[in-house]
Coordinates of C-alpha atoms in Angstrom, one line a residue:
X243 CA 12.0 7.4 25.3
X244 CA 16.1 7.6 26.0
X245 CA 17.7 10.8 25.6
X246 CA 18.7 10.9 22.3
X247 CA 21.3 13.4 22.5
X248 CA 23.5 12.1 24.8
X249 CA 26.2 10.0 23.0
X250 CA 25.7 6.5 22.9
X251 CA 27.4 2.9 21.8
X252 CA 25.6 2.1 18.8
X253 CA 27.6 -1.6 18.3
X254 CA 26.9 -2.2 21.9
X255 CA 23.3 -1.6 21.4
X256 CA 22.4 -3.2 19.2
X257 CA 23.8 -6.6 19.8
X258 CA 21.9 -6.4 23.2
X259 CA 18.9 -5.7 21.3
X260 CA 18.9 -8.8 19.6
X261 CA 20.3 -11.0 22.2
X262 CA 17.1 -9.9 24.6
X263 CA 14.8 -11.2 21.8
X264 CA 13.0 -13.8 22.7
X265 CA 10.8 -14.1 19.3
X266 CA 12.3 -13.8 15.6
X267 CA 13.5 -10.1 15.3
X268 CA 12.9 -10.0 11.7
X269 CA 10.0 -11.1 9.4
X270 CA 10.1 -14.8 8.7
X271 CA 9.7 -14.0 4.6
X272 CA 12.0 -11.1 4.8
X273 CA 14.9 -12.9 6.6
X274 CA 14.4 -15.8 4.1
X275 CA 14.9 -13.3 1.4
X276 CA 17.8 -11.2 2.6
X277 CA 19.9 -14.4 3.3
X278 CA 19.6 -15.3 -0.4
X279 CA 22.9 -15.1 -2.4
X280 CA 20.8 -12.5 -5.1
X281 CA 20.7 -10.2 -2.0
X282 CA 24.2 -8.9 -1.2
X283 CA 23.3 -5.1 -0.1
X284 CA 20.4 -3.3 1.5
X285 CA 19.8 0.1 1.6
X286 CA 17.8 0.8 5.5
X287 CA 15.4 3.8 5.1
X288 CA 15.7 5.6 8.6
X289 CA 14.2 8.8 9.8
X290 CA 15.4 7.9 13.3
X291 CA 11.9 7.4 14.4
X292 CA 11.4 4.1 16.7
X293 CA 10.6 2.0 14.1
X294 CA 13.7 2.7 12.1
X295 CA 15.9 2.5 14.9
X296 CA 14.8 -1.1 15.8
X297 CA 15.0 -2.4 12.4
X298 CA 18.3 -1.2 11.7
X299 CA 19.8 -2.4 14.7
X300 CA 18.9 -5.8 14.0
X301 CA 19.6 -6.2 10.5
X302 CA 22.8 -5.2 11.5
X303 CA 23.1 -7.4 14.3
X304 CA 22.3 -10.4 11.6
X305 CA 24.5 -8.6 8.6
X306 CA 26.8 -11.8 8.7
X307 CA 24.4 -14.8 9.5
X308 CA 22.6 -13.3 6.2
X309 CA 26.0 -12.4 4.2
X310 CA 24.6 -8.8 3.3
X311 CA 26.5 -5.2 3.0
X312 CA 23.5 -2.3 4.7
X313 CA 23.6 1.2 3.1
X314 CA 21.6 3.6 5.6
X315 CA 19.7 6.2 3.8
X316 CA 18.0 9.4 5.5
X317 CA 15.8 11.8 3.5
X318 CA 15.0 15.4 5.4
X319 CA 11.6 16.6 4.5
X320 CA 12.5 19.7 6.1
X321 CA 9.3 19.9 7.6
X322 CA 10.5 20.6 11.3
X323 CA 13.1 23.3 10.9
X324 CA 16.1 22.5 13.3
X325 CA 14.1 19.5 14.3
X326 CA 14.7 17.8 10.9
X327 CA 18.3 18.9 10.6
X328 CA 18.8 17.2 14.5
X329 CA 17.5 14.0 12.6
X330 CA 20.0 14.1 9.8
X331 CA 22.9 14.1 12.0
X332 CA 21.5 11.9 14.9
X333 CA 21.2 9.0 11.8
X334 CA 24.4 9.9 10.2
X335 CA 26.1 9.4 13.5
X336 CA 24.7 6.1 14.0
X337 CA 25.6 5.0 10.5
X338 CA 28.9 6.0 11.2
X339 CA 29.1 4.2 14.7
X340 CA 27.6 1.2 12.5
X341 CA 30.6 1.3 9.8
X342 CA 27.7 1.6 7.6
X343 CA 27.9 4.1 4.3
X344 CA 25.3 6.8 4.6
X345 CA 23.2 8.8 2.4
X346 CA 20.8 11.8 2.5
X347 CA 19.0 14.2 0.6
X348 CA 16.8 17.2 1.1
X349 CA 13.7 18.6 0.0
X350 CA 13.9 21.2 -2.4
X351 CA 13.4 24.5 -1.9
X352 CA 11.2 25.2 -4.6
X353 CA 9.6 22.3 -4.2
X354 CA 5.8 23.6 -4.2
X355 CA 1.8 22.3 -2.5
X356 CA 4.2 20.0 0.0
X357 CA 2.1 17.4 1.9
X358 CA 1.9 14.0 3.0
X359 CA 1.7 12.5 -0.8
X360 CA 4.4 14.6 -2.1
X361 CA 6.4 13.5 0.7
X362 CA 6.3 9.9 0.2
X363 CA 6.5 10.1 -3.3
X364 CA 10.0 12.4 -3.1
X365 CA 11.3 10.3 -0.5
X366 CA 10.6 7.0 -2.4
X367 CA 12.6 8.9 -5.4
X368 CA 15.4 9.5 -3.4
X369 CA 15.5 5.8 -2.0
X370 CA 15.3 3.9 -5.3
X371 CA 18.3 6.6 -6.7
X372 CA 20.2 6.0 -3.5
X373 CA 19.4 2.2 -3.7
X374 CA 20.6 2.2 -7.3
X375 CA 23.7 4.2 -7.1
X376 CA 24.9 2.2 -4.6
X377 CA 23.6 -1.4 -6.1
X378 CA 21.4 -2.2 -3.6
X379 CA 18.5 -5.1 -4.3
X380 CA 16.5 -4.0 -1.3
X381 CA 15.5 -1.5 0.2
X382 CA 14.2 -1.6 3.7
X383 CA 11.3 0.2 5.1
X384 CA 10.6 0.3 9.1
X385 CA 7.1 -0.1 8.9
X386 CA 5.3 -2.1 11.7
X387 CA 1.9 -4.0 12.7
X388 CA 0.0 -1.0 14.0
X389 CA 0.9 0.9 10.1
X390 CA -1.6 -1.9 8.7
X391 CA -4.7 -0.8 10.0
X392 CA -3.7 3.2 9.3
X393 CA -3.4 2.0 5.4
X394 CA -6.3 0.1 5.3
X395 CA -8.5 2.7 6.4
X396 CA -7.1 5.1 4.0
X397 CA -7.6 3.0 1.5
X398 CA -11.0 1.7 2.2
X399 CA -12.1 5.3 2.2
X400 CA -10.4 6.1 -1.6
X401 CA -12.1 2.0 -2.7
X402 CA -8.7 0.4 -2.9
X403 CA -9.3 -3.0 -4.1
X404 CA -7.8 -6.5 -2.5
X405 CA -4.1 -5.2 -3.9
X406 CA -4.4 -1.7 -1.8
X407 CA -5.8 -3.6 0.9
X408 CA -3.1 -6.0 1.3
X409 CA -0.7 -3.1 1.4
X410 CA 2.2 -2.9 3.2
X411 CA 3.6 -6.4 2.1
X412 CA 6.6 -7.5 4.2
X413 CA 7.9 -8.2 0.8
X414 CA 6.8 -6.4 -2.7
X415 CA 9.0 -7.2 -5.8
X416 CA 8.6 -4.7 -8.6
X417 CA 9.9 -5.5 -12.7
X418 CA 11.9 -1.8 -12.7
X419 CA 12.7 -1.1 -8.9
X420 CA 14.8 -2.9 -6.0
X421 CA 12.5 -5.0 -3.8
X422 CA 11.0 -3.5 -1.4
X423 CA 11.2 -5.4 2.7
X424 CA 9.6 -4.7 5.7
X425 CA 11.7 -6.9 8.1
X426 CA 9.4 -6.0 11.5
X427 CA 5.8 -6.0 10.2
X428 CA 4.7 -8.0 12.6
X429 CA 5.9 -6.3 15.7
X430 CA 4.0 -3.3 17.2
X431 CA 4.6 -0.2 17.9
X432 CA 4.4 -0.5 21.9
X433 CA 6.3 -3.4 21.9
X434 CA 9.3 -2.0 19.9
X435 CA 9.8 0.9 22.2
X436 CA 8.9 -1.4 25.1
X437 CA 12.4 -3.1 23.8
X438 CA 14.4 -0.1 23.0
X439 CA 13.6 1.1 26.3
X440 CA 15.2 -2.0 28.0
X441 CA 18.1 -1.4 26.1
X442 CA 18.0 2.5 26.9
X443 CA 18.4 2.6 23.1
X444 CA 17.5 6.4 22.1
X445 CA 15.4 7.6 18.9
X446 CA 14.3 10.9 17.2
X447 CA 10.9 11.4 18.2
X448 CA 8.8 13.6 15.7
X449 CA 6.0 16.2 17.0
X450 CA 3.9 16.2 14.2
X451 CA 2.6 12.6 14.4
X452 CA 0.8 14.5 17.0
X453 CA -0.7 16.6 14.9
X454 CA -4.8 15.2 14.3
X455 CA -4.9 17.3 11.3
X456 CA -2.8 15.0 9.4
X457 CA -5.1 12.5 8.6
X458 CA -2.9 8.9 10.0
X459 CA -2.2 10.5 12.6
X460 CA -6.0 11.4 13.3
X461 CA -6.8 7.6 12.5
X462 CA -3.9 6.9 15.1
X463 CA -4.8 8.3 18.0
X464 CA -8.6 8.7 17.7
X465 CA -10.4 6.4 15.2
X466 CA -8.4 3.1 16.3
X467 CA -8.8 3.5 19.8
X468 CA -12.3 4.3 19.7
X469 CA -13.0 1.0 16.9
X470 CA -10.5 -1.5 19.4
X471 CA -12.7 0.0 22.3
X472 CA -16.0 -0.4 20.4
X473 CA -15.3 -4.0 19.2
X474 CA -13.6 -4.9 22.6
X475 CA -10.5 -6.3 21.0
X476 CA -7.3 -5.4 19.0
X477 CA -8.5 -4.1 16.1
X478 CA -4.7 -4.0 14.5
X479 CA -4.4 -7.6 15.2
X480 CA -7.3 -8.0 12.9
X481 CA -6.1 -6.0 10.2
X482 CA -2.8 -7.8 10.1
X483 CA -4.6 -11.1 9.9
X484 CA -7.0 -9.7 7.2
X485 CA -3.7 -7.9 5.5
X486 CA -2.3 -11.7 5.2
X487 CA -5.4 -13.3 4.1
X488 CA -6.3 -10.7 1.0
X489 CA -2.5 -10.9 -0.2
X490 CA -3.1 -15.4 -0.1
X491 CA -6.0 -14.0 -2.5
X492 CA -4.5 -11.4 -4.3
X493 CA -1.8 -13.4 -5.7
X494 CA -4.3 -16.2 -6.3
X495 CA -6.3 -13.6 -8.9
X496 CA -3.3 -12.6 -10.0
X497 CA -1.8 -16.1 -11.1
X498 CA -5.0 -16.6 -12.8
X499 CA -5.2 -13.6 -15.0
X500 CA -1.8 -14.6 -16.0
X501 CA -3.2 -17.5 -17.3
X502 CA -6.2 -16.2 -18.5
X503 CA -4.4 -13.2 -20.6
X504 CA -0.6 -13.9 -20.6
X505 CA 0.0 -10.9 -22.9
X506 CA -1.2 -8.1 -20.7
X507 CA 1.8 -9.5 -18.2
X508 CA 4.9 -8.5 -20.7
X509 CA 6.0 -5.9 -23.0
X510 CA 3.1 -6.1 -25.5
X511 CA 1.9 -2.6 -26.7
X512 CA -1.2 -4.4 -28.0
X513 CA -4.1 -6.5 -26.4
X514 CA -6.4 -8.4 -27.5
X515 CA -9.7 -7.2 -26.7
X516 CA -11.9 -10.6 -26.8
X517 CA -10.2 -12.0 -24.5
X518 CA -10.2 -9.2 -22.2
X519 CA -13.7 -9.3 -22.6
X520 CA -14.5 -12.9 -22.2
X521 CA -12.2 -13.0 -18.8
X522 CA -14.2 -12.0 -15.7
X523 CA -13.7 -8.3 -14.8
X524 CA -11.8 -8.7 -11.7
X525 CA -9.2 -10.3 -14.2
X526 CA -9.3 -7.9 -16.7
X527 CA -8.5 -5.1 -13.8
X528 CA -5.7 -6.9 -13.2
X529 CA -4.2 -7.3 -16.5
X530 CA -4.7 -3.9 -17.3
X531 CA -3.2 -2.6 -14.2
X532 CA -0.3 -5.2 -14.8
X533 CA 0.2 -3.9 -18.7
X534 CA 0.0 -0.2 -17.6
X535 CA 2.7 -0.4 -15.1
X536 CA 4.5 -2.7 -17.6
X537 CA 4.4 1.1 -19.3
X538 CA 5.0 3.1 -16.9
X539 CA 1.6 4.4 -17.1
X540 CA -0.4 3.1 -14.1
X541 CA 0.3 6.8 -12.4
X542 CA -1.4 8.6 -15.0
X543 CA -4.8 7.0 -14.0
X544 CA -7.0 7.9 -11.8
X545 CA -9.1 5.3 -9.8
X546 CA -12.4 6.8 -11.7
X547 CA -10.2 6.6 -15.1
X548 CA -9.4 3.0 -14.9
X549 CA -13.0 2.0 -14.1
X550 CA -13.6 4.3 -17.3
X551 CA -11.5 2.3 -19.2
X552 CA -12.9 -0.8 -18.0
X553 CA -16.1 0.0 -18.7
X554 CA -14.8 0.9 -22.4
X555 CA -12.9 -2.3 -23.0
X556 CA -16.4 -4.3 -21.8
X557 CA -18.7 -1.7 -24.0
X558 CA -20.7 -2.6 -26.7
X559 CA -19.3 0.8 -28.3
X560 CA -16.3 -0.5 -31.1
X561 CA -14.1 2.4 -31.3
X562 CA -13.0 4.7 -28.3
X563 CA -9.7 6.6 -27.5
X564 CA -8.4 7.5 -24.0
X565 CA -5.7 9.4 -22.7
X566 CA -2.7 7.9 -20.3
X567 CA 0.1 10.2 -19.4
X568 CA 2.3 10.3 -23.2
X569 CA -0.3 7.8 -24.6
X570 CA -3.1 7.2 -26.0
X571 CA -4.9 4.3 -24.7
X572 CA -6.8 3.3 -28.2
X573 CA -9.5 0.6 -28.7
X574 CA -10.9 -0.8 -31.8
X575 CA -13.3 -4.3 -31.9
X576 CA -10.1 -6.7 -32.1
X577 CA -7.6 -4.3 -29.7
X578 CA -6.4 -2.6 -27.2
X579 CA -3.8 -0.6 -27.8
X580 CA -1.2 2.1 -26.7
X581 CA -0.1 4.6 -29.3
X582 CA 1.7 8.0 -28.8
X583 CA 0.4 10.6 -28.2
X584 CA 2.9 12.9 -29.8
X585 CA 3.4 15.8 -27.2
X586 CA 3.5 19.3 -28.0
X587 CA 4.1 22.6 -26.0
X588 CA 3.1 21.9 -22.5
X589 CA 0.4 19.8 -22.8
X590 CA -1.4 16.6 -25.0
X591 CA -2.5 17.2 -28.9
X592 CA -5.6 18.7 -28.2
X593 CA -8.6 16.7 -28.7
X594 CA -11.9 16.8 -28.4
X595 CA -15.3 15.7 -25.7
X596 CA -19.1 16.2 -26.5
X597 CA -21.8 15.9 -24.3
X598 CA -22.5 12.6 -21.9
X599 CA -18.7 11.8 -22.7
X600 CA -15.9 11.2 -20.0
X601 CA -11.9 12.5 -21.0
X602 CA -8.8 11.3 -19.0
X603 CA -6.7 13.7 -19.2
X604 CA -2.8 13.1 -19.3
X605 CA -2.2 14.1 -15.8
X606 CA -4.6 11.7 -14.8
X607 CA -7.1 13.8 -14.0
X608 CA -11.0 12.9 -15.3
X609 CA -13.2 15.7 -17.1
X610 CA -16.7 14.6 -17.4
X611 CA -19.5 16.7 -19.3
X612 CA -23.5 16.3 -19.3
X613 CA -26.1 18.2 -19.8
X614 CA -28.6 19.2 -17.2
X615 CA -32.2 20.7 -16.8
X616 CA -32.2 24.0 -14.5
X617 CA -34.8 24.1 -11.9
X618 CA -35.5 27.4 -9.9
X619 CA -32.5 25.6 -6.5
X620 CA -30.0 24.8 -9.1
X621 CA -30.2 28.2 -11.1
X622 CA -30.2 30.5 -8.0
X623 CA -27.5 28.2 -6.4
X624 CA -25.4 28.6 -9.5
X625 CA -26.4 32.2 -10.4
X626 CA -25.2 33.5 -6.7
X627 CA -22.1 31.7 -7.1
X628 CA -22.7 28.4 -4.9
X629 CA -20.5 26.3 -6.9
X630 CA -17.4 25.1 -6.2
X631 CA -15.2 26.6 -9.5
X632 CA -12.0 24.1 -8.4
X633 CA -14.6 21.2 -9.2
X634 CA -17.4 22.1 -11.4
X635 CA -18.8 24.6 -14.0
X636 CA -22.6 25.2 -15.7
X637 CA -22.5 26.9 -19.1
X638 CA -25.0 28.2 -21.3
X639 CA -24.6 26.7 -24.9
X640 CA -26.3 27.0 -28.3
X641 CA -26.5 22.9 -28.9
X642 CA -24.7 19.9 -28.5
X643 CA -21.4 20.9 -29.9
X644 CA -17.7 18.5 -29.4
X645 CA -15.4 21.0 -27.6
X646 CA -12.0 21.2 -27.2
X647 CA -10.1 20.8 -24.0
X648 CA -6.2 21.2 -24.2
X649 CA -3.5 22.9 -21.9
X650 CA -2.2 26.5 -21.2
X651 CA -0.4 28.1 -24.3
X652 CA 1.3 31.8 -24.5
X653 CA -1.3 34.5 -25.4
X654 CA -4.5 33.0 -23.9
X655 CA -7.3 35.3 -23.1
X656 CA -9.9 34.9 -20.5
X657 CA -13.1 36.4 -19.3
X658 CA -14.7 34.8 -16.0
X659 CA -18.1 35.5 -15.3
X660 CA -18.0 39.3 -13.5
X661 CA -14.9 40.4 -15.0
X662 CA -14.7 43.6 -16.7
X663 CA -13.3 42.0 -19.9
X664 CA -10.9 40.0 -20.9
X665 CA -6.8 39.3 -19.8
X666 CA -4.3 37.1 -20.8
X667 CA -5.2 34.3 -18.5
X668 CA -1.1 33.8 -17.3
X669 CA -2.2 37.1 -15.3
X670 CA -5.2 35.5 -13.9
X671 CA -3.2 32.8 -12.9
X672 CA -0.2 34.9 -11.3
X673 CA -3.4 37.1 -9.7
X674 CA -4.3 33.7 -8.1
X675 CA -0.8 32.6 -7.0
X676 CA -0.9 29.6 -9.4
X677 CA 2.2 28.0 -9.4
X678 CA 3.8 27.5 -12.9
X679 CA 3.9 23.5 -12.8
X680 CA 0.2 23.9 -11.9
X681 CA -1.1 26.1 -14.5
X682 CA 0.6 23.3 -16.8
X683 CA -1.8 20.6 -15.9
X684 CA -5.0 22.0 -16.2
X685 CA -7.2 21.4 -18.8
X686 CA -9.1 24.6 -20.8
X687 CA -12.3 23.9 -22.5
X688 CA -12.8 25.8 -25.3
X689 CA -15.8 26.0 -27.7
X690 CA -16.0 25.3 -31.3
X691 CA -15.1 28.7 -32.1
X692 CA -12.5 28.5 -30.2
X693 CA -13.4 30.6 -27.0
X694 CA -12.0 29.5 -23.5
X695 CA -15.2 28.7 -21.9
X696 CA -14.0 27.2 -18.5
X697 CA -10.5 26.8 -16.6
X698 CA -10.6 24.7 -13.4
X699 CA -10.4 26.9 -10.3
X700 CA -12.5 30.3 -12.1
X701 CA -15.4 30.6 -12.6
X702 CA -16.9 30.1 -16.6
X703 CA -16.6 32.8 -19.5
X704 CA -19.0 35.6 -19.1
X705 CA -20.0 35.0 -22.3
X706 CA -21.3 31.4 -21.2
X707 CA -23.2 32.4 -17.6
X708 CA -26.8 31.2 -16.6
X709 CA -29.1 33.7 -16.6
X710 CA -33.0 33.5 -15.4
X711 CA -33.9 32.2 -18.5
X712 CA -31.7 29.6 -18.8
X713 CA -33.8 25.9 -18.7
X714 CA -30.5 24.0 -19.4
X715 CA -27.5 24.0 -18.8
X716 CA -24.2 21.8 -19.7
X717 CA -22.0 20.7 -16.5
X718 CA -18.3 20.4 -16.2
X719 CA -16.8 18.7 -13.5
X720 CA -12.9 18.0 -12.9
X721 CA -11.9 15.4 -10.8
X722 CA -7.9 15.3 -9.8
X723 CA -5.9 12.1 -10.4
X724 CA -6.4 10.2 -6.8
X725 CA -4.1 7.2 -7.3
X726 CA -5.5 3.7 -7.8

């Protein structure tokens, strides 16, 4: 890698970068689609890594064969300290060498529980703002051949579908958002620096993509390696040709459930649910995918939640109600249906779960319930405190009774098993260094008397703890939204 503090002749560098190239610099698809007259300006996501670098240099060595304006756009995670600052101004000097506008943000301060999802979903907030406020159709992401095999592995592990595992797309349209480009998919990684280094064209390298403990980086420099070495052959070259092949399929399934149900694919608020039952289920998936982000309410799912709905829509059961972010996701023998959910306080109308029964909860989230018979493991297990209170809960109670799970509200009082009695449970939470927007999203279960019988991340009321006699017991278990 160049020195990339010295000062350097951006212009310079990158018209020699594109005049060495003896292949297409950009993406076939991509270059197709930025020289379209309904592309006029890009917005060029760049953290000044060498993936960013290369791209932006040769979209802007092409700005006027395509007849398109670049906006370069840096977001600071503040993750590195100085480091991250050195990358703000290392990009902004290049824009500025560029004559291109430039834009940046920060992470918050306050911003709380930072990691590798929060990142990239406040970064991809700043870059659709940015895009917007500067009328941008496209925004361009430096992603590259060796990224496909990272995502396909992290998504094979979560059971992403043919969609997640023809992620990234060199190009991904979306109904509310600019399109999103990926002009040098296909190159690699060694091969782009390979060429910057011919150039002596500098970039911002960042230490923590050495860090195993993240988990792409762990599947970068460990599992890859070892699977290429193992199969004796480029295992990324694979995954790029499989990444191709499941988007030819992809957007063959998803032409068909457009023709198949049409109505899931618009602005309807209302399905009809014999035809989502008479399609075959890899169809109906899709359409219901396609009609929740229609609502903006794809996010508010959890991968266990949509198979939950599926499995509704599909049941022999008429009449079932499920809960999606501000929604209610309700269904009836004819219908599918959304209908507000009318908001209150801080959390969903409260509602209700009984035994056997699964809830979505409006963050996403999944609460499931069932009762189980105690044998003499489980009882000691749970009776000396070997369960994990983030996930899971077993209470003692009377009979079958509904409960009621809602959120957090002013006054609430709690008594886990072993306290000495009870306290308003926004002291438990400040006792446990919950942060605020936390404490919002979790669910209490209360009994029919009304009694706050198990918070995720505690352990349950007192009142409600297995004792030696106890033969049976009802489990609670609380899965966090993971997304789709």
């Amino acid at each position: 890698m160049s020195n990339p503090e010295h000062p350097h002749d951006w212009p310079e560098a990158a018209r020699m970068l594109y005049a060495q190239m003896s292949e297409p610099a950009l993406h076939t698809n991509v270059r197709a689609l930025l020289a379209e007259a309904s592309c006029q300006r890009v917005l060029v996501a760049c953290s000044g890594g060498a993936d960013s670098i290369f791209m932006l240099c040769h979209l802007w060595a092409q700005v006027d064969d395509l007849g398109i304006e670049l906006v370069v756009a840096h977001y600071n995670h503040r993750w590195r300290g100085e480091d991250s600052q050195l990358d703000a101004a290392f990009v902004q000097e290049l824009a500025q060498q560029l004559n291109c506008p430039f834009v940046t943000a920060a992470r918050p301060e306050n911003e709380a529980a930072f990691t590798e999802t929060t990142a990239r979903a406040l970064r991809l907030d700043f870059l659709r703002g940015a895009a917007k406020e500067h009328s941008c159709q496209c925004i361009a992401f430096g992603h590259q051949l060796d990224d496909i095999l990272e995502t396909q592995l992290q998504r094979l592990a979560r059971g992403s579908g043919s969609d997640g595992l023809a992620a990234p797309r060199p190009i991904h349209f979306f109904q509310a958002y600019p399109t999103h480009v990926r002009p040098v998919l296909h190159w690699g990684a060694g091969a782009i620096r390979m060429a910057l280094n011919t150039c002596e064209i500098p970039w911002r390298e960042d230490i923590s993509n050495e860090d195993t403990g993240i988990s792409r980086n762990a599947l970068r420099h460990n599992v890859i390696p070892s699977l290429s070495d193992a199969l004796a052959r480029d295992a990324s070259a694979g995954a790029a040709r499989s990444r191709f092949l499941l988007e030819e399929e992809a957007d063959a399934l998803d032409g068909l459930a457009r023709s198949f149900l049409p109505d899931a694919f618009g602005a309807s608020a209302l399905l009809d649910r014999a035809a989502l039952r008479a399609a075959p289920r890899a169809l109906t998936r899709r359409a219901l995918s396609a009609w929740l982000s229609a609502h903006d309410l794809i996010q508010s799912l959890s991968a266990p939640a949509m198979d939950l709905l599926l499995d509704a829509v599909y049941a022999a059961k008429p009449n079932n109600r499920l809960s999606a972010g501000a929604f209610y996701i309700e269904l009836d023998e004819a219908t599918v249906r959304l209908e507000s959910a009318q908001a209150v306080g801080q959390f969903l109308v409260s509602g209700s779960i009984e035994a056997g029964e699964s809830l979505m909860l409006s963050t996403g989230a999944l609460l499931e319930t069932e009762f189980v018979e105690l044998d003499d493991a489980l009882r000691s297990t749970i009776m000396m405190g070997g369960v994990n209170a983030d996930l899971e809960a077993y209470v003692a109670v009377a009979a079958e009774e509904a409960l009621e799970v809602r959120g957090w509200q002013q006054g609430d009082r709690f008594r886990p098993i072993g306290a000495p009695g009870t306290k308003k449970l926004k002291d438990w939470f400040i006792d446990r260094h919950i942060p605020v927007k936390e404490r919002k999203l979790l669910p209490l279960v209360l009994s029919h008397s009304g009694e706050i019988i198990w918070v995720p991340g505690f352990p349950p009321a007192d009142t409600m703890k297995i004792a030696a006699a106890t033969k049976r017991a009802l489990r609670l278990t609380y899965q966090r939204r993971n997304p789709i």
